[in-house]
Tab-separated table of C-alpha atoms and ligand atoms in Angstrom:
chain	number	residue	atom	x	y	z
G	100	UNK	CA	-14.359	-5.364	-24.865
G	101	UNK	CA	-15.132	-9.037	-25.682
G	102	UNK	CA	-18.506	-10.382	-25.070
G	103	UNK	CA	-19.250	-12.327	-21.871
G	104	UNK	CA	-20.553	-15.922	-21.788
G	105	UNK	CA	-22.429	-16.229	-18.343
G	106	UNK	CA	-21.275	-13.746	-16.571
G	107	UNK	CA	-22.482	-10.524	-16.173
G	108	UNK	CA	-19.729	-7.465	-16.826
G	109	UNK	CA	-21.331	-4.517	-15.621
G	110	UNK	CA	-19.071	-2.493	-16.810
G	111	UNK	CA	-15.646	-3.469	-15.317
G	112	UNK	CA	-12.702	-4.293	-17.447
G	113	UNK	CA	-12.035	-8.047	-16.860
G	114	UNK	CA	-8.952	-8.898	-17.935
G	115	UNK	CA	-8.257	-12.808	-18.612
G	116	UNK	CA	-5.221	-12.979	-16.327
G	117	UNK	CA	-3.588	-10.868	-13.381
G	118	UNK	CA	-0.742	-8.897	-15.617
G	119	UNK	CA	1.471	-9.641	-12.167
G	120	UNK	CA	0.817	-13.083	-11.705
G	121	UNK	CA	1.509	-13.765	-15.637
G	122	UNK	CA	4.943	-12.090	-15.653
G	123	UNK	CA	5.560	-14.208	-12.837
G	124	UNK	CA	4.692	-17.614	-14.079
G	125	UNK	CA	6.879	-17.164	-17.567
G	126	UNK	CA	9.724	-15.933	-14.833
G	127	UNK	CA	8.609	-19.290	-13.295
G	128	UNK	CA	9.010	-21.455	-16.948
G	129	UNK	CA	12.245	-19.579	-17.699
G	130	UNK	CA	14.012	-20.562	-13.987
G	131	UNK	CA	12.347	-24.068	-14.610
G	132	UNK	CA	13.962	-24.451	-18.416
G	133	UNK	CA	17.192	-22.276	-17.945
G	134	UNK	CA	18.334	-22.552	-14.087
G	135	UNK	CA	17.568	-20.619	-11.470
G	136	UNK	CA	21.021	-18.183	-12.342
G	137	UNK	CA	19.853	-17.368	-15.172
G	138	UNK	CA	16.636	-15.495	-14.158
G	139	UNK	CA	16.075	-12.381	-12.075
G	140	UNK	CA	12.576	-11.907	-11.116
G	141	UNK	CA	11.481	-8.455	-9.721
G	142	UNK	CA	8.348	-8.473	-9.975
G	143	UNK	CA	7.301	-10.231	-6.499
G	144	UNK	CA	5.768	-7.098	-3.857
G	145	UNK	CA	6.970	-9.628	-0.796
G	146	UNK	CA	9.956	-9.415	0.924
G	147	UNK	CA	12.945	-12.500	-0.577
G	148	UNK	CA	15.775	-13.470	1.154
G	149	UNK	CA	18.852	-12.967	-1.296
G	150	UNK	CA	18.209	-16.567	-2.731
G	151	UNK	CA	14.328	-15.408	-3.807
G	152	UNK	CA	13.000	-17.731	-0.671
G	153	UNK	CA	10.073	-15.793	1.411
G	154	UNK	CA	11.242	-14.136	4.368
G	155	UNK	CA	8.938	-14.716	7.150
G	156	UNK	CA	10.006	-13.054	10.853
G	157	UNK	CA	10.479	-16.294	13.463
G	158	UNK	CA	9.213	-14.624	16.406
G	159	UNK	CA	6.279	-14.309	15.020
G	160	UNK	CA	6.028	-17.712	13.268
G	161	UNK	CA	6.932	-19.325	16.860
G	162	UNK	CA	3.528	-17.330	18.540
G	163	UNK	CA	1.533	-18.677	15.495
G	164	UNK	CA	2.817	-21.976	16.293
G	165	UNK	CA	1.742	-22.363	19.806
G	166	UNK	CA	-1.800	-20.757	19.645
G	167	UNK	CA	-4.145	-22.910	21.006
G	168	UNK	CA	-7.236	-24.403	18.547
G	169	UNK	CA	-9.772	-21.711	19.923
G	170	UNK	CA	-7.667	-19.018	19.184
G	171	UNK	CA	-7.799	-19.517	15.650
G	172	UNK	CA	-11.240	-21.760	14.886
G	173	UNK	CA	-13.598	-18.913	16.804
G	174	UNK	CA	-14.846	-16.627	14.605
G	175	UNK	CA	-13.853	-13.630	15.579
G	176	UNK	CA	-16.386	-10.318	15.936
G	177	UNK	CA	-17.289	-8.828	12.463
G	178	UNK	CA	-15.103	-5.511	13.632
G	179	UNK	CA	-12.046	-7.641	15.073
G	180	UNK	CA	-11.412	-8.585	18.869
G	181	UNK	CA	-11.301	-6.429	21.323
G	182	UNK	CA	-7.781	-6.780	21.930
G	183	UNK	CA	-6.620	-6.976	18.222
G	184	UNK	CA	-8.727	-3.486	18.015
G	185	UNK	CA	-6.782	-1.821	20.440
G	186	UNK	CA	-3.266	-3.408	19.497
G	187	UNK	CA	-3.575	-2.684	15.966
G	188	UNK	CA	-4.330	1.202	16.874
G	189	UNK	CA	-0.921	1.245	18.806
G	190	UNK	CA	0.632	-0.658	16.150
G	191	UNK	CA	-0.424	2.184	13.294
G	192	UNK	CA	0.312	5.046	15.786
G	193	UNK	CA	2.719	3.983	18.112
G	194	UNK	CA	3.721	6.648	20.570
G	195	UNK	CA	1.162	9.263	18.823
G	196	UNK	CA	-1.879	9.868	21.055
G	197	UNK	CA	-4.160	11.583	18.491
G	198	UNK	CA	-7.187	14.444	20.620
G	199	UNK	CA	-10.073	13.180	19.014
G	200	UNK	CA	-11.943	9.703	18.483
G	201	UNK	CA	-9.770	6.878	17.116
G	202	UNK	CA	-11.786	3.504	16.104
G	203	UNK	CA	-9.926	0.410	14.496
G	204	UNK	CA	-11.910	-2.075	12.358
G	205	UNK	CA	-10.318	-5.364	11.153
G	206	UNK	CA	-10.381	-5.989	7.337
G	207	UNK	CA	-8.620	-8.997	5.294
G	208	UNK	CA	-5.302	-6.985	4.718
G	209	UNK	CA	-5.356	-3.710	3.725
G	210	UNK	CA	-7.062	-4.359	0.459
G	211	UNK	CA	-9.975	-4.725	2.303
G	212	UNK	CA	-9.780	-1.416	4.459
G	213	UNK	CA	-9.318	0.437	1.139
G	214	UNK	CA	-12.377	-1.518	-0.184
G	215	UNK	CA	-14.522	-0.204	2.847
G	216	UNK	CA	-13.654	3.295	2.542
G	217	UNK	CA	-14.273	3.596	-1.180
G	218	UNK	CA	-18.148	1.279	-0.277
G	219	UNK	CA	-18.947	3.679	2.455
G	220	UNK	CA	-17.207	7.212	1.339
G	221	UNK	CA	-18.483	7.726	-2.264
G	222	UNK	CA	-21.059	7.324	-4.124
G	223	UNK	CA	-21.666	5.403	-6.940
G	224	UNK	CA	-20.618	6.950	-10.257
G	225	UNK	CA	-18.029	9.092	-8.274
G	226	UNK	CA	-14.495	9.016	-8.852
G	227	UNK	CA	-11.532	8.540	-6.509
G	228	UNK	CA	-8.433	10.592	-6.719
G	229	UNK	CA	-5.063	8.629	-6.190
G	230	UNK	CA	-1.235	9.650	-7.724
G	231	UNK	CA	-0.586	8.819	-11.412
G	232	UNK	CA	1.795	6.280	-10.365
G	233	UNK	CA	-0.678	3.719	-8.563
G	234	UNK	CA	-1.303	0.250	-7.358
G	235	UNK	CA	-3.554	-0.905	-9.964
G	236	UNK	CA	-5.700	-2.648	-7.427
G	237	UNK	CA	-7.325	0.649	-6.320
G	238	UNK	CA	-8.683	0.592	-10.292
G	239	UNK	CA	-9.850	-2.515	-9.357
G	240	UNK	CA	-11.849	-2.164	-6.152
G	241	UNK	CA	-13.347	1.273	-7.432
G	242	UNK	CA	-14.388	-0.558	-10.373
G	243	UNK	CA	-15.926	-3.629	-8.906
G	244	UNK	CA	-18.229	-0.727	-6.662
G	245	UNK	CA	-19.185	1.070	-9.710
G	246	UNK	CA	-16.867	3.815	-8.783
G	247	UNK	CA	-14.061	5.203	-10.989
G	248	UNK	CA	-10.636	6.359	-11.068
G	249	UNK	CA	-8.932	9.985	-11.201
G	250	UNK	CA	-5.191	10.619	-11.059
G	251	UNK	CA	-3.069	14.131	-10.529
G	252	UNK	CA	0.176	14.063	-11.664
G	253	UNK	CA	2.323	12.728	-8.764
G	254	UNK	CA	5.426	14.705	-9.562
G	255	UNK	CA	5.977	18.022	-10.947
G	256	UNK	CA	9.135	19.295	-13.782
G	257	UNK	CA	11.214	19.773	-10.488
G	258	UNK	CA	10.655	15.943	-9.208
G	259	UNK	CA	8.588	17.602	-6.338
G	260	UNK	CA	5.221	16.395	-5.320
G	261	UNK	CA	2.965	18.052	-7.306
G	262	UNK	CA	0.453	19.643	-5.233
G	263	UNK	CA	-0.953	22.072	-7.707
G	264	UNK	CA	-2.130	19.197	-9.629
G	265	UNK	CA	-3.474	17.431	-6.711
G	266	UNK	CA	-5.346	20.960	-5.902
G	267	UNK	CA	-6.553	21.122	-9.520
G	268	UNK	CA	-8.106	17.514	-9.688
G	269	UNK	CA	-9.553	17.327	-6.374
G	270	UNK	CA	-11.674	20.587	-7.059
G	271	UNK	CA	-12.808	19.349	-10.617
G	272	UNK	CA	-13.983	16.316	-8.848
G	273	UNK	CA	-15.602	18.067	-6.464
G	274	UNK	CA	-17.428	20.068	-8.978
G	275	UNK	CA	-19.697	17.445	-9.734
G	276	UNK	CA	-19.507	15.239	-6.632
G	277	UNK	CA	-20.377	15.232	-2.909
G	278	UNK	CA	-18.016	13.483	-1.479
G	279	UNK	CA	-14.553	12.233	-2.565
G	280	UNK	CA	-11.818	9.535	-1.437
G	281	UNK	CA	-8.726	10.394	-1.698
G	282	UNK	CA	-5.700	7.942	-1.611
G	283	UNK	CA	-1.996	8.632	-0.602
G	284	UNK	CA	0.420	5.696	-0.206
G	285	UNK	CA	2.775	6.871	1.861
G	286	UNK	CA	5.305	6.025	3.455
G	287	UNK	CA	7.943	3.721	1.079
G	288	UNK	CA	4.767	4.089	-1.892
G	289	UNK	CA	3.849	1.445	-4.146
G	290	UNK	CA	5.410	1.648	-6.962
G	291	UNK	CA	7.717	4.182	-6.812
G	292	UNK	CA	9.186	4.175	-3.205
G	293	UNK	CA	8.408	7.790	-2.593
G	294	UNK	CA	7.931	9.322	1.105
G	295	UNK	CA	5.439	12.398	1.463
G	296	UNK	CA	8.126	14.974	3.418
G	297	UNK	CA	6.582	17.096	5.719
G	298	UNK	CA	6.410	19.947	3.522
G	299	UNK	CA	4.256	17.903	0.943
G	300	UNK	CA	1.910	17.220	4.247
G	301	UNK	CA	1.629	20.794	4.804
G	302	UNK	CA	0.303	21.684	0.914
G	303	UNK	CA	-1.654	18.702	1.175
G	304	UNK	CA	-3.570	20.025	4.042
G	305	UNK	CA	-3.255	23.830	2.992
G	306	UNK	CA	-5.427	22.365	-0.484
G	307	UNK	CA	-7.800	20.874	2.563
G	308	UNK	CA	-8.851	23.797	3.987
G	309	UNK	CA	-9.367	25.532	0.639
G	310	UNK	CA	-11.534	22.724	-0.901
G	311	UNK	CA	-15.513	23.616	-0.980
G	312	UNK	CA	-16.244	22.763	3.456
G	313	UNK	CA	-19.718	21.460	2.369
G	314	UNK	CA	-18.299	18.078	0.751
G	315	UNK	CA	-16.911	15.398	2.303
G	316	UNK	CA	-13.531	14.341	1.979
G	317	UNK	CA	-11.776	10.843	3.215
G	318	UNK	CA	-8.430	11.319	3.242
G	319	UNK	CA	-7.163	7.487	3.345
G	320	UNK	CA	-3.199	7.053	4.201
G	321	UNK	CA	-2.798	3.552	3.029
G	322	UNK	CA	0.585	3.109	5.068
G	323	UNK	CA	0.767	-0.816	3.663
G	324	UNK	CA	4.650	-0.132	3.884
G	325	UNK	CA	5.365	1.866	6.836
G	326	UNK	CA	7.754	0.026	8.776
G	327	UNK	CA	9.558	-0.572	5.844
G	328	UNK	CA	10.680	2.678	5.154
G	329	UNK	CA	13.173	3.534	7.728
G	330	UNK	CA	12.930	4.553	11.706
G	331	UNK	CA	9.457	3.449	12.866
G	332	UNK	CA	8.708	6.695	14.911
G	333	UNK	CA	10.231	9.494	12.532
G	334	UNK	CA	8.115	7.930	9.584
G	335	UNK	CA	4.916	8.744	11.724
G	336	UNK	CA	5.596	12.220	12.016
G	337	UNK	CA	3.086	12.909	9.403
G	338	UNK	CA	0.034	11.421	11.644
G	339	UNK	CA	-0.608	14.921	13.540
G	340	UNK	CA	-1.344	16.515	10.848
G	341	UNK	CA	-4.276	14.582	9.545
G	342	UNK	CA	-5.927	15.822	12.989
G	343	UNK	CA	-5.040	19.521	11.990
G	344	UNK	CA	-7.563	19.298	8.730
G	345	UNK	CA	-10.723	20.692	8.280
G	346	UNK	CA	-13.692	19.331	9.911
G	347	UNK	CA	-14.726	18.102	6.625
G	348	UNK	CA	-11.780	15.947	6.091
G	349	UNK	CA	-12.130	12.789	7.698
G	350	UNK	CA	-8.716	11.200	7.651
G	351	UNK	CA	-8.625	7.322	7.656
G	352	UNK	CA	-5.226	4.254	7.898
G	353	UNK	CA	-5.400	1.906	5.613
G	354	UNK	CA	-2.980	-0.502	8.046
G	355	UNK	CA	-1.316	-4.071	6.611
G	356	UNK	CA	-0.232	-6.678	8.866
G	357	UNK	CA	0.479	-8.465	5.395
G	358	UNK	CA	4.364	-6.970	5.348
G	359	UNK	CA	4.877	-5.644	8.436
G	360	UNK	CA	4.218	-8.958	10.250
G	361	UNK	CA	5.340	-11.043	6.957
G	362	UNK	CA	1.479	-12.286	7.195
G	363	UNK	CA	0.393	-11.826	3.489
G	364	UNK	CA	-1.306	-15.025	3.445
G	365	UNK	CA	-3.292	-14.841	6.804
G	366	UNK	CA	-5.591	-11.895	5.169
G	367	UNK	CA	-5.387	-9.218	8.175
G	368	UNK	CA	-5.489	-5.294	8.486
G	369	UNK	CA	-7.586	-2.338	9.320
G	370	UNK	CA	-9.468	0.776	8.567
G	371	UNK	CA	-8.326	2.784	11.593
G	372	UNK	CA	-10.175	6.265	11.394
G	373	UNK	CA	-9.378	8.980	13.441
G	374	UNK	CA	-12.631	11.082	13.222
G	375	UNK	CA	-13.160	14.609	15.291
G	376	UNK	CA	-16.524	13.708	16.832
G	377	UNK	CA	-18.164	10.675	18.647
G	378	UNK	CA	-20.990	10.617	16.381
G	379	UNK	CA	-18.186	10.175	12.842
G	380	UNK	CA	-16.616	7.589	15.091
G	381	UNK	CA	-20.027	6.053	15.897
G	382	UNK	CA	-20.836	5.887	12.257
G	383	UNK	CA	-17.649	4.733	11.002
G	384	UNK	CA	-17.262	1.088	13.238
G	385	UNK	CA	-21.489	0.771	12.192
G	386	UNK	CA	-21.053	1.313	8.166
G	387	UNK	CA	-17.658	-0.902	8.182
G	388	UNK	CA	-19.555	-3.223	10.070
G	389	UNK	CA	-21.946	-3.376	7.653
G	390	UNK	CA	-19.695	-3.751	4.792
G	391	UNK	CA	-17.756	-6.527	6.201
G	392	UNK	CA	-21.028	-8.272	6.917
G	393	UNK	CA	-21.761	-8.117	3.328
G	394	UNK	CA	-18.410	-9.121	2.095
G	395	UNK	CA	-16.123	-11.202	3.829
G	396	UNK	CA	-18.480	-11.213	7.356
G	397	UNK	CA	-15.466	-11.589	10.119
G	398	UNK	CA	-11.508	-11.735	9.457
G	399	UNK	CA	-9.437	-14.467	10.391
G	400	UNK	CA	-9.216	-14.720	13.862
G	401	UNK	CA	-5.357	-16.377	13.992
G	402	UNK	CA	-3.856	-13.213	12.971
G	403	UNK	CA	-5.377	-10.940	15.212
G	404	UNK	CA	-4.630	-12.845	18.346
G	405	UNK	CA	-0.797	-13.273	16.610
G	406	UNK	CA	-0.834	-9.348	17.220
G	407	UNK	CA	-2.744	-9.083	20.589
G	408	UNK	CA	0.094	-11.568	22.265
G	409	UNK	CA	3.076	-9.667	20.243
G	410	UNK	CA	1.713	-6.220	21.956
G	411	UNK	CA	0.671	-7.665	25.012
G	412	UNK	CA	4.475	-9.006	25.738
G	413	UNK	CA	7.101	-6.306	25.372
G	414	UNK	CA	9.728	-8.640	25.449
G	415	UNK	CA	7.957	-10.388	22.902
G	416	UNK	CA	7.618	-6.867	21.082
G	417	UNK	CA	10.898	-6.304	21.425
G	418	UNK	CA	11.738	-9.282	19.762
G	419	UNK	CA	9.694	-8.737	16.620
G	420	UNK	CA	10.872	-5.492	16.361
G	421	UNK	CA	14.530	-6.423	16.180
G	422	UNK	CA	13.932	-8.865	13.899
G	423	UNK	CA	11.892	-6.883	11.512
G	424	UNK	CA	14.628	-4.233	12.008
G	425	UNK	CA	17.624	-6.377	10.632
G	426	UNK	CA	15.290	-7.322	7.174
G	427	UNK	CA	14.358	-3.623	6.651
G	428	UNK	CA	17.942	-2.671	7.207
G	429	UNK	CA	19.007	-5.003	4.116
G	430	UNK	CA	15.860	-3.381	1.951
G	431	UNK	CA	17.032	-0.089	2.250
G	432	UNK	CA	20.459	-0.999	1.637
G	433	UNK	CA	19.225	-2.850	-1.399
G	434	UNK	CA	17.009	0.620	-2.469
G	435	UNK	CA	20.716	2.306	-1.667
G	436	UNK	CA	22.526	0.075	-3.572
G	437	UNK	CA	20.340	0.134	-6.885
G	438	UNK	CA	19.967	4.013	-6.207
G	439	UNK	CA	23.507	4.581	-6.230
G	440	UNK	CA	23.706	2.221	-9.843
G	441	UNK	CA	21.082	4.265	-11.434
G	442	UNK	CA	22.989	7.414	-10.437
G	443	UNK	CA	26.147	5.981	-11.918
G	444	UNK	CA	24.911	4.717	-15.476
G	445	UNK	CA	22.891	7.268	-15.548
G	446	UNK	CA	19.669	6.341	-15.202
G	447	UNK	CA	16.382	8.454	-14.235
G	448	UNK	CA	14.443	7.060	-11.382
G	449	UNK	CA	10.984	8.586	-9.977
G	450	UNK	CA	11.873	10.298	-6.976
G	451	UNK	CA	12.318	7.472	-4.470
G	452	UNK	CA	13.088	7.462	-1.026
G	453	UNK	CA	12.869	3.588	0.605
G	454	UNK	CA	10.682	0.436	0.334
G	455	UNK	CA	9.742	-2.474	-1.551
G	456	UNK	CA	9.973	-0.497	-5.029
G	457	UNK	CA	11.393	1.802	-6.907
G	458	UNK	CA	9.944	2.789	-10.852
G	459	UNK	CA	11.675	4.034	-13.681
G	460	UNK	CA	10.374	6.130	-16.242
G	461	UNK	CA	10.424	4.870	-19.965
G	462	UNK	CA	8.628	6.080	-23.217
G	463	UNK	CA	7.402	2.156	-23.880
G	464	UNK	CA	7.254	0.007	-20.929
G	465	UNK	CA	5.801	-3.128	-22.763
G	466	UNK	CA	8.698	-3.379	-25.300
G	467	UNK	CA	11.589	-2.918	-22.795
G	468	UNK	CA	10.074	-5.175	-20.058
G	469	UNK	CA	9.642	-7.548	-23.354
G	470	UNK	CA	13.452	-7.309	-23.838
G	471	UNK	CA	14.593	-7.117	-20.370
G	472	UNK	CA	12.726	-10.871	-20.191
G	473	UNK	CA	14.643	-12.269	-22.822
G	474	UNK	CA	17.484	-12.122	-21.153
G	475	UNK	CA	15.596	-13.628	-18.182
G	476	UNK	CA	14.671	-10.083	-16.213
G	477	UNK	CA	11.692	-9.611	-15.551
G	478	UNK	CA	10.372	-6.238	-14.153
G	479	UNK	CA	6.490	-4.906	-14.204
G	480	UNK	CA	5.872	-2.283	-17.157
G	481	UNK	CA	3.450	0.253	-16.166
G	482	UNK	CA	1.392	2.779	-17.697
G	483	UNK	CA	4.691	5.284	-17.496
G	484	UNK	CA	7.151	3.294	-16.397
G	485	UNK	CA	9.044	0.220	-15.247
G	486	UNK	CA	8.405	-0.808	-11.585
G	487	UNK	CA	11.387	-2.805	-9.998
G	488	UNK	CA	11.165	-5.149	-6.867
G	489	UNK	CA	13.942	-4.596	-5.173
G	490	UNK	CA	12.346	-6.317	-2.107
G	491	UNK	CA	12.737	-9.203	-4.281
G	492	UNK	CA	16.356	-9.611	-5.762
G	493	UNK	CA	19.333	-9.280	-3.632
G	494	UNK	CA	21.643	-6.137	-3.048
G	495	UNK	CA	24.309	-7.462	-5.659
G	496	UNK	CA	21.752	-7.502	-8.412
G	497	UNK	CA	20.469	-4.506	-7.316
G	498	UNK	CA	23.699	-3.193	-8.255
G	499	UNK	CA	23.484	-4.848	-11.988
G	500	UNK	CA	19.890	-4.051	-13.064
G	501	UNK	CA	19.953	-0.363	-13.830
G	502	UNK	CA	22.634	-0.622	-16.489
G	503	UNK	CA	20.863	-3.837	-18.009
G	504	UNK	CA	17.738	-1.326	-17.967
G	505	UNK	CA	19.429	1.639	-19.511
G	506	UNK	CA	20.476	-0.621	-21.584
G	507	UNK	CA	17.184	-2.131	-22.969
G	508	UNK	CA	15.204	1.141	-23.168
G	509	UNK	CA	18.548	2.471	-25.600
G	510	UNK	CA	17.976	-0.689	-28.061
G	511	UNK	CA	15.615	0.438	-30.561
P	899	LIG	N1	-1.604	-0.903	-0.615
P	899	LIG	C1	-0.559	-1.085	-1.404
P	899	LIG	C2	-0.001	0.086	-2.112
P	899	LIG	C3	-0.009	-2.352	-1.590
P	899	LIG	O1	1.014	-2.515	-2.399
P	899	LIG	C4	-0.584	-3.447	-0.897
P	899	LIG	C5	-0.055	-4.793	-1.111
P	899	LIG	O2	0.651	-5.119	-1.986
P	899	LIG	C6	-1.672	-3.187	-0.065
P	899	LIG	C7	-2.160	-1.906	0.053
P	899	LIG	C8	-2.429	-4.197	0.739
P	899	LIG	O3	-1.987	-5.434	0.818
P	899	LIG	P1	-2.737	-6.498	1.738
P	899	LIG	O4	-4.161	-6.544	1.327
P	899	LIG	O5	-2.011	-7.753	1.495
P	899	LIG	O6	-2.581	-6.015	3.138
């Protein structure tokens, strides 16, 4: 690691420029020099019309145009409104009406509720656990708090989740630590577009009640893509079993209004934790208070009244709904479409099921994303793979890339 000048490192692996954000800007010079034809850029985790414009829902751009100046210069409370508190529980849970204590903090997307769990539910020098196929921002956040990162093996020989690994790295970890996070992105996961089924719930929680009861375990769904992955209701089925785990499992929503609500750039989510007793609950809003205080102090306040009006108006409701319905409808046909190409040429994919992304695995991802962007595609290589947008490029193209893949991971 390179000196620094001023600035203090403490440890954490700077690098000089977002790997994501670089990718894009040479996609960027290529459309600029070569034409916009000649480029396809899947690398972009938002949601692109078929022309690569930003897709952002109408009914809920007309309710941010017509709030009113104090319901976006107030500062809000440090744990959200009131009302966005209680509208953002029925927006993660919908018609599930979980026994025990259910508390909703706001955060600055979901990036931030992941950042308060991993500040308030390890300790330094621990290590989080998260799937070997992983947003890389989780390295980052862990990092920045002096905490590290673990990974189990997300898939076993038979492309099945591979809970014996998960089992096997969770109780190492909790060899030498006292508490542990542990992250699964699911629904629609980032990046491979994998859905825990309900029999990968049921290991998950048969390696809960087997892990040591006197540690503490977070069990943080970050469901960042959940209404992207299909029918709204059957991709909650999952949530009553997080209230069926131990008492020392403390399961935890890492909610997004960033995709859902096409509101990436108005910062607004929540930790939602659905804890067994009062006094968890009690604990929970008072340390995520605390950490919000310290790091961002309150959220935005525009977004959180956009989604108090949206649930306090079915018709309203109804109308964002429908509208989100007809762009997830074209994503999964655009996941079908590329699905059905890989299967044709031949092509392995990681087990996928729906969402923004789908990876594919590859022996050297830097040298086959660097000859997939000379002929103007450019995907995201990853530590075991290639990671496609497909929430970015339209259905036809969908259709192209996995042969132009194939292709570049043949060339030697
Ligand atoms: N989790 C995953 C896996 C993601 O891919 C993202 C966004 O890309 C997020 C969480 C949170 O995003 P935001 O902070 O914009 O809500």
């Amino acid at each position: 690691m390179e000196e620094m000048i001023f600035a203090s490192r403490q440890g954490r692996n700077i690098p000089k420029e977002d790997k994501i954000f670089g990718i894009n800007n040479r996609a960027k010079a290529m459309i600029a020099k070569e034409g916009k034809e000649k480029v396809v850029n899947a690398t972009i985790g938002a949601l692109l019309d078929d022309e690569g414009e930003l897709i952002v829902l109408s009914s809920v751009n007309d309710v941010f145009k017509n709030l009113s100046p104090k319901e976006f210069a107030e500062y809000a409370p440090i744990s959200g409104t009131p009302e966005f508190r209680e509208a953002v529980k029925q927006d993660a849970l919908r018609s599930y009406e979980p026994k025990g204590h259910v508390v909703a903090s706001a955060t600055p997307g979901g990036t931030g509720a992941i950042r308060n769990t991993i500040a308030n539910y390890t300790d330094r020098g621990d290590s989080i656990l998260v799937a070997d196929w992983y947003w890389a921002p989780y390295n980052t956040i862990a990092a920045e708090q002096g905490r590290k990162v673990e990974t189990f093996a997300f898939f076993n020989g038979e492309r099945k989740f591979n809970d014996a690994d998960f089992r096997k790295k969770a109780e190492k970890l909790l060899l030498n630590q006292e508490r542990l996070v542990v992250i699964l992105n699911t629904p629609a996961h980032n990046p491979t577009g994998y859905s825990l089924t309900a029999e990968d719930w049921n290991n998950v929680k048969n390696i809960m009640e087997t892990l040591p009861r006197q540690k503490k375990i977070t069990l943080l769904v970050d469901v960042a893509y959940i209404d992207f992955a299909g029918d709204e209701d059957e991709y909650r089925t999952f949530l009553p079993i997080l209230e069926k785990m131990p008492e020392n499992v403390l399961p935890m929503l890492s909610h997004s209004l960033s995709k859902a609500y096409t509101l990436y750039g108005m910062r607004c989510g929540a930790l939602i934790c659905l804890a067994k007793t009062k006094e968890v609950a009690e604990e929970f809003k008072r340390v995520c208070e605390f950490s919000s205080r310290a790091s961002w102090s309150n959220c935005a306040r525009a977004p959180q009244t956009i989604l108090s009006k949206i649930y306090g108006d079915p018709k309203l409701k109804a109308k964002v709904f429908e509208e989100r319905q007809g762009y997830r409808e074209m994503l999964l046909r655009r996941g079908k479409a590329f699905e059905e190409a890989a299967d044709e040429c031949g092509l392995e994919m990681v087990p996928f099921d729906a969402g923004f992304f789908a990876s594919i695995p590859c022996q050297n991802p830097d040298q086959v994303a660097a000859r997939l962007e000379k002929e103007g595609i450019f995907l995201v290589p990853l530590a075991k793979g290639l990671r496609v947008s497909i929430a970015s490029v339209s259905e036809e193209v969908c259709r192209m890339l996995p042969a132009k893949i194939l292709a570049a991971m043949e060339t030697e």
